[in-house]
Amino acid sequence: LFGSQTGNAEAIAGRISKDIGSRGGSCSLLSMKDYEKIDVTLERAVIAVVSTTGQGDPPENASKFFRYVKGRTHPKTLLGAWRFAVLGLGDTNYDQFCKPGKTLDKRLEELGARRLVTGPTGAAAEHGGPGGAADEAEGGLEATVEPWLQHLYSVLDKMQVLGPKEGASEGQPARATSEEGAMKGKAGGPACDLSDGLGKIVVLFGSQTG
């Protein structure tokens, strides 16, 4: 999932999807405007990348998704099947730094989604927290994005969604834990899509051009 006005979030989301796919994960890349394609009842990981525009607003193509998740009639268990991670992009030279990312992170948790990442070690304050907040003004986006992504991949690897579990014999995957099993498709392997035709990991994005 990504939301982007200038293309940074879209490019990062595309990289995440490619990286996960190259590691054997079942991953789909979607614009936030196409969020309705996702069956929210299915257990999967959802990774959102969103930039900040205007006075702390989400990008235009992310606005529909934001209206959906902010709906006040939703049950608190709406997204209980999701594990989620949010990476916000912003610039501390402007007010409302990474507000869309912070808002989305808070709201997904309020709707029952469980946090996927806890934040990489060695990153400063909120920039490396559970909801990553990358600052284009201080050190460039990569100063936060790189350690945050490596932390994300490490978590996914431990959950056995990026390939065979270490110690499994060929053709015989190791027995998954309940948490690992929650991330698997019906056939149980990393290459399996779920019944809505999307991967067990969805990287959602929204952009002005996408």
CSV table of N, CA and C in Angstrom, one decimal, residues 22-105:
chain,number,residue,atom,x,y,z
A,22,SER,N,11.4,-11.4,-4.6
A,22,SER,CA,12.7,-12.0,-4.8
A,22,SER,C,13.1,-12.9,-3.7
A,23,ARG,N,12.5,-12.7,-2.5
A,23,ARG,CA,12.8,-13.6,-1.4
A,23,ARG,C,11.8,-14.7,-1.3
A,24,GLY,N,10.9,-14.9,-2.3
A,24,GLY,CA,10.0,-16.0,-2.3
A,24,GLY,C,8.7,-15.7,-1.6
A,25,GLY,N,8.4,-14.5,-1.3
A,25,GLY,CA,7.1,-14.1,-0.7
A,25,GLY,C,6.0,-14.0,-1.7
A,26,SER,N,4.8,-14.2,-1.3
A,26,SER,CA,3.6,-14.0,-2.2
A,26,SER,C,3.1,-12.6,-1.9
A,27,CYS,N,3.4,-11.6,-2.8
A,27,CYS,CA,3.2,-10.2,-2.6
A,27,CYS,C,2.4,-9.6,-3.8
A,28,SER,N,1.5,-8.7,-3.5
A,28,SER,CA,0.8,-7.9,-4.5
A,28,SER,C,1.0,-6.4,-4.2
A,29,LEU,N,1.2,-5.6,-5.2
A,29,LEU,CA,1.3,-4.2,-5.1
A,29,LEU,C,0.1,-3.5,-5.6
A,30,LEU,N,-0.6,-2.7,-4.8
A,30,LEU,CA,-1.8,-2.1,-5.2
A,30,LEU,C,-1.8,-0.6,-4.9
A,31,SER,N,-2.5,0.2,-5.7
A,31,SER,CA,-2.7,1.6,-5.3
A,31,SER,C,-3.7,1.7,-4.2
A,32,MET,N,-3.6,2.6,-3.4
A,32,MET,CA,-4.6,2.8,-2.3
A,32,MET,C,-6.0,3.0,-2.9
A,33,LYS,N,-6.1,3.6,-4.1
A,33,LYS,CA,-7.4,3.8,-4.7
A,33,LYS,C,-8.1,2.5,-5.0
A,34,ASP,N,-7.3,1.4,-5.1
A,34,ASP,CA,-7.9,0.1,-5.4
A,34,ASP,C,-8.1,-0.8,-4.2
A,35,TYR,N,-8.1,-0.2,-3.0
A,35,TYR,CA,-8.2,-1.0,-1.8
A,35,TYR,C,-9.4,-1.9,-1.7
A,36,GLU,N,-10.5,-1.6,-2.5
A,36,GLU,CA,-11.7,-2.5,-2.4
A,36,GLU,C,-11.4,-3.9,-3.0
A,37,LYS,N,-10.3,-4.1,-3.7
A,37,LYS,CA,-10.0,-5.4,-4.2
A,37,LYS,C,-9.5,-6.3,-3.1
A,38,ILE,N,-9.2,-5.8,-1.9
A,38,ILE,CA,-8.7,-6.6,-0.8
A,38,ILE,C,-9.9,-7.1,0.0
A,39,ASP,N,-9.9,-8.4,0.2
A,39,ASP,CA,-10.9,-9.0,1.1
A,39,ASP,C,-10.4,-8.8,2.5
A,40,VAL,N,-10.9,-7.9,3.3
A,40,VAL,CA,-10.4,-7.6,4.6
A,40,VAL,C,-10.6,-8.7,5.6
A,41,THR,N,-11.3,-9.8,5.3
A,41,THR,CA,-11.5,-10.9,6.2
A,41,THR,C,-10.4,-11.9,6.2
A,42,LEU,N,-9.5,-11.8,5.2
A,42,LEU,CA,-8.4,-12.7,5.0
A,42,LEU,C,-7.2,-12.3,5.8
A,43,GLU,N,-6.6,-13.3,6.4
A,43,GLU,CA,-5.4,-13.0,7.2
A,43,GLU,C,-4.2,-12.8,6.3
A,44,ARG,N,-3.6,-11.6,6.4
A,44,ARG,CA,-2.4,-11.3,5.6
A,44,ARG,C,-1.7,-10.1,6.2
A,45,ALA,N,-0.5,-9.8,5.7
A,45,ALA,CA,0.2,-8.6,6.1
A,45,ALA,C,-0.1,-7.5,5.1
A,46,VAL,N,-0.3,-6.3,5.6
A,46,VAL,CA,-0.5,-5.1,4.7
A,46,VAL,C,0.5,-4.1,5.1
A,47,ILE,N,1.3,-3.7,4.1
A,47,ILE,CA,2.4,-2.7,4.3
A,47,ILE,C,2.0,-1.5,3.6
A,48,ALA,N,1.9,-0.4,4.3
A,48,ALA,CA,1.4,0.9,3.7
A,48,ALA,C,2.6,1.9,3.6
A,49,VAL,N,2.8,2.5,2.5
A,49,VAL,CA,3.8,3.6,2.3
A,49,VAL,C,3.0,4.8,1.9
A,50,VAL,N,3.1,5.9,2.6
A,50,VAL,CA,2.3,7.1,2.3
A,50,VAL,C,3.1,8.4,2.6
A,51,SER,N,3.0,9.3,1.6
A,51,SER,CA,3.7,10.6,1.8
A,51,SER,C,2.8,11.6,2.3
A,52,THR,N,3.3,12.8,2.5
A,52,THR,CA,2.6,13.9,3.1
A,52,THR,C,2.5,15.1,2.1
A,53,THR,N,1.3,15.6,1.9
A,53,THR,CA,1.1,16.7,1.0
A,53,THR,C,0.3,17.9,1.7
A,54,GLY,N,0.4,19.1,1.0
A,54,GLY,CA,-0.4,20.2,1.5
A,54,GLY,C,-0.2,20.5,3.0
A,55,GLN,N,-1.2,20.6,3.7
A,55,GLN,CA,-1.2,20.9,5.2
A,55,GLN,C,-1.4,19.5,5.9
A,56,GLY,N,-0.5,18.6,5.7
A,56,GLY,CA,-0.6,17.3,6.3
A,56,GLY,C,-1.6,16.4,5.8
A,57,ASP,N,-1.9,16.5,4.5
A,57,ASP,CA,-2.9,15.7,3.8
A,57,ASP,C,-2.3,14.5,3.1
A,58,PRO,N,-3.1,13.4,3.0
A,58,PRO,CA,-2.7,12.3,2.2
A,58,PRO,C,-2.7,12.7,0.7
A,59,PRO,N,-1.9,12.0,-0.1
A,59,PRO,CA,-2.0,12.2,-1.6
A,59,PRO,C,-3.4,12.0,-2.1
A,60,GLU,N,-3.6,12.6,-3.3
A,60,GLU,CA,-5.0,12.5,-3.9
A,60,GLU,C,-5.5,11.1,-4.0
A,61,ASN,N,-4.6,10.2,-4.5
A,61,ASN,CA,-5.1,8.8,-4.8
A,61,ASN,C,-5.1,8.0,-3.6
A,62,ALA,N,-4.8,8.6,-2.4
A,62,ALA,CA,-4.9,7.8,-1.2
A,62,ALA,C,-6.2,8.3,-0.4
A,63,SER,N,-6.8,9.4,-0.9
A,63,SER,CA,-7.9,10.0,-0.1
A,63,SER,C,-9.1,9.1,0.1
A,64,LYS,N,-9.4,8.3,-0.9
A,64,LYS,CA,-10.5,7.4,-0.8
A,64,LYS,C,-10.3,6.3,0.3
A,65,PHE,N,-9.1,5.8,0.3
A,65,PHE,CA,-8.8,4.8,1.3
A,65,PHE,C,-8.8,5.4,2.7
A,66,PHE,N,-8.3,6.6,2.8
A,66,PHE,CA,-8.3,7.2,4.1
A,66,PHE,C,-9.7,7.5,4.6
A,67,ARG,N,-10.6,7.9,3.7
A,67,ARG,CA,-12.0,8.1,4.1
A,67,ARG,C,-12.6,6.8,4.6
A,68,TYR,N,-12.2,5.7,3.9
A,68,TYR,CA,-12.8,4.4,4.3
A,68,TYR,C,-12.3,4.0,5.7
A,69,VAL,N,-11.0,4.0,6.0
A,69,VAL,CA,-10.6,3.6,7.3
A,69,VAL,C,-11.0,4.5,8.4
A,70,LYS,N,-11.2,5.8,8.1
A,70,LYS,CA,-11.7,6.7,9.1
A,70,LYS,C,-13.1,6.7,9.4
A,71,GLY,N,-13.9,5.8,8.7
A,71,GLY,CA,-15.3,5.7,8.9
A,71,GLY,C,-15.7,5.3,10.3
A,72,ARG,N,-16.6,6.0,10.9
A,72,ARG,CA,-16.8,5.8,12.3
A,72,ARG,C,-17.9,4.7,12.6
A,73,THR,N,-18.4,4.1,11.5
A,73,THR,CA,-19.4,3.0,11.8
A,73,THR,C,-18.8,1.6,11.7
A,74,HIS,N,-17.5,1.6,11.5
A,74,HIS,CA,-16.8,0.3,11.4
A,74,HIS,C,-16.7,-0.4,12.8
A,75,PRO,N,-16.8,-1.7,12.8
A,75,PRO,CA,-16.6,-2.4,14.1
A,75,PRO,C,-15.1,-2.3,14.4
A,76,LYS,N,-14.8,-2.5,15.7
A,76,LYS,CA,-13.4,-2.4,16.1
A,76,LYS,C,-12.6,-3.6,15.7
A,77,THR,N,-13.3,-4.6,15.2
A,77,THR,CA,-12.6,-5.8,14.7
A,77,THR,C,-12.5,-5.9,13.2
A,78,LEU,N,-12.9,-4.8,12.5
A,78,LEU,CA,-12.9,-4.8,11.0
A,78,LEU,C,-11.6,-5.4,10.4
A,79,LEU,N,-10.5,-5.0,10.9
A,79,LEU,CA,-9.2,-5.4,10.3
A,79,LEU,C,-8.5,-6.4,11.2
A,80,GLY,N,-9.2,-7.1,12.0
A,80,GLY,CA,-8.6,-8.1,12.9
A,80,GLY,C,-7.8,-9.2,12.3
A,81,ALA,N,-8.0,-9.4,11.0
A,81,ALA,CA,-7.2,-10.4,10.3
A,81,ALA,C,-5.9,-9.9,9.7
A,82,TRP,N,-5.6,-8.6,9.9
A,82,TRP,CA,-4.4,-8.0,9.3
A,82,TRP,C,-3.3,-7.9,10.3
A,83,ARG,N,-2.1,-8.1,9.8
A,83,ARG,CA,-0.9,-7.6,10.4
A,83,ARG,C,-0.5,-6.4,9.6
A,84,PHE,N,0.0,-5.3,10.2
A,84,PHE,CA,0.2,-4.1,9.4
A,84,PHE,C,1.5,-3.4,9.7
A,85,ALA,N,2.0,-2.7,8.8
A,85,ALA,CA,3.2,-1.8,9.0
A,85,ALA,C,3.0,-0.6,8.1
A,86,VAL,N,3.3,0.6,8.7
A,86,VAL,CA,3.1,1.9,8.0
A,86,VAL,C,4.4,2.6,8.0
A,87,LEU,N,4.8,3.1,6.8
A,87,LEU,CA,6.0,3.9,6.6
A,87,LEU,C,5.5,5.2,6.0
A,88,GLY,N,5.7,6.3,6.9
A,88,GLY,CA,5.3,7.6,6.4
A,88,GLY,C,6.5,8.4,5.9
A,89,LEU,N,6.3,9.2,4.9
A,89,LEU,CA,7.3,10.0,4.3
A,89,LEU,C,7.0,11.5,4.5
A,90,GLY,N,7.9,12.3,4.9
A,90,GLY,CA,7.6,13.7,5.1
A,90,GLY,C,8.8,14.6,5.1
A,91,ASP,N,8.7,15.8,5.6
A,91,ASP,CA,9.7,16.8,5.6
A,91,ASP,C,9.5,17.7,6.8
A,92,THR,N,10.5,17.7,7.8
A,92,THR,CA,10.3,18.5,9.0
A,92,THR,C,10.4,20.0,8.8
A,93,ASN,N,10.7,20.4,7.6
A,93,ASN,CA,10.6,21.8,7.3
A,93,ASN,C,9.2,22.3,7.2
A,94,TYR,N,8.2,21.4,7.1
A,94,TYR,CA,6.8,21.7,7.0
A,94,TYR,C,6.1,21.3,8.2
A,95,ASP,N,4.9,21.9,8.5
A,95,ASP,CA,4.1,21.5,9.6
A,95,ASP,C,3.5,20.1,9.3
A,96,GLN,N,2.9,19.5,10.4
A,96,GLN,CA,2.2,18.2,10.2
A,96,GLN,C,3.1,17.1,9.6
A,97,PHE,N,4.3,17.0,10.1
A,97,PHE,CA,5.3,16.1,9.6
A,97,PHE,C,4.7,14.6,9.7
A,98,CYS,N,4.7,14.0,8.5
A,98,CYS,CA,4.2,12.6,8.4
A,98,CYS,C,2.8,12.4,9.0
A,99,LYS,N,2.0,13.4,9.0
A,99,LYS,CA,0.7,13.2,9.6
A,99,LYS,C,-0.2,12.1,9.0
A,100,PRO,N,-0.2,12.0,7.6
A,100,PRO,CA,-1.0,10.8,7.0
A,100,PRO,C,-0.5,9.5,7.5
A,101,GLY,N,0.8,9.3,7.6
A,101,GLY,CA,1.3,8.0,8.1
A,101,GLY,C,1.0,7.7,9.5
A,102,LYS,N,1.1,8.8,10.4
A,102,LYS,CA,0.8,8.6,11.8
A,102,LYS,C,-0.7,8.4,12.0
A,103,THR,N,-1.6,9.1,11.2
A,103,THR,CA,-3.0,8.9,11.3
A,103,THR,C,-3.4,7.5,10.9
A,104,LEU,N,-2.8,7.0,9.8
A,104,LEU,CA,-3.1,5.7,9.3
A,104,LEU,C,-2.7,4.6,10.3
A,105,ASP,N,-1.5,4.8,10.8
A,105,ASP,CA,-1.0,3.8,11.7
A,105,ASP,C,-1.9,3.7,12.9
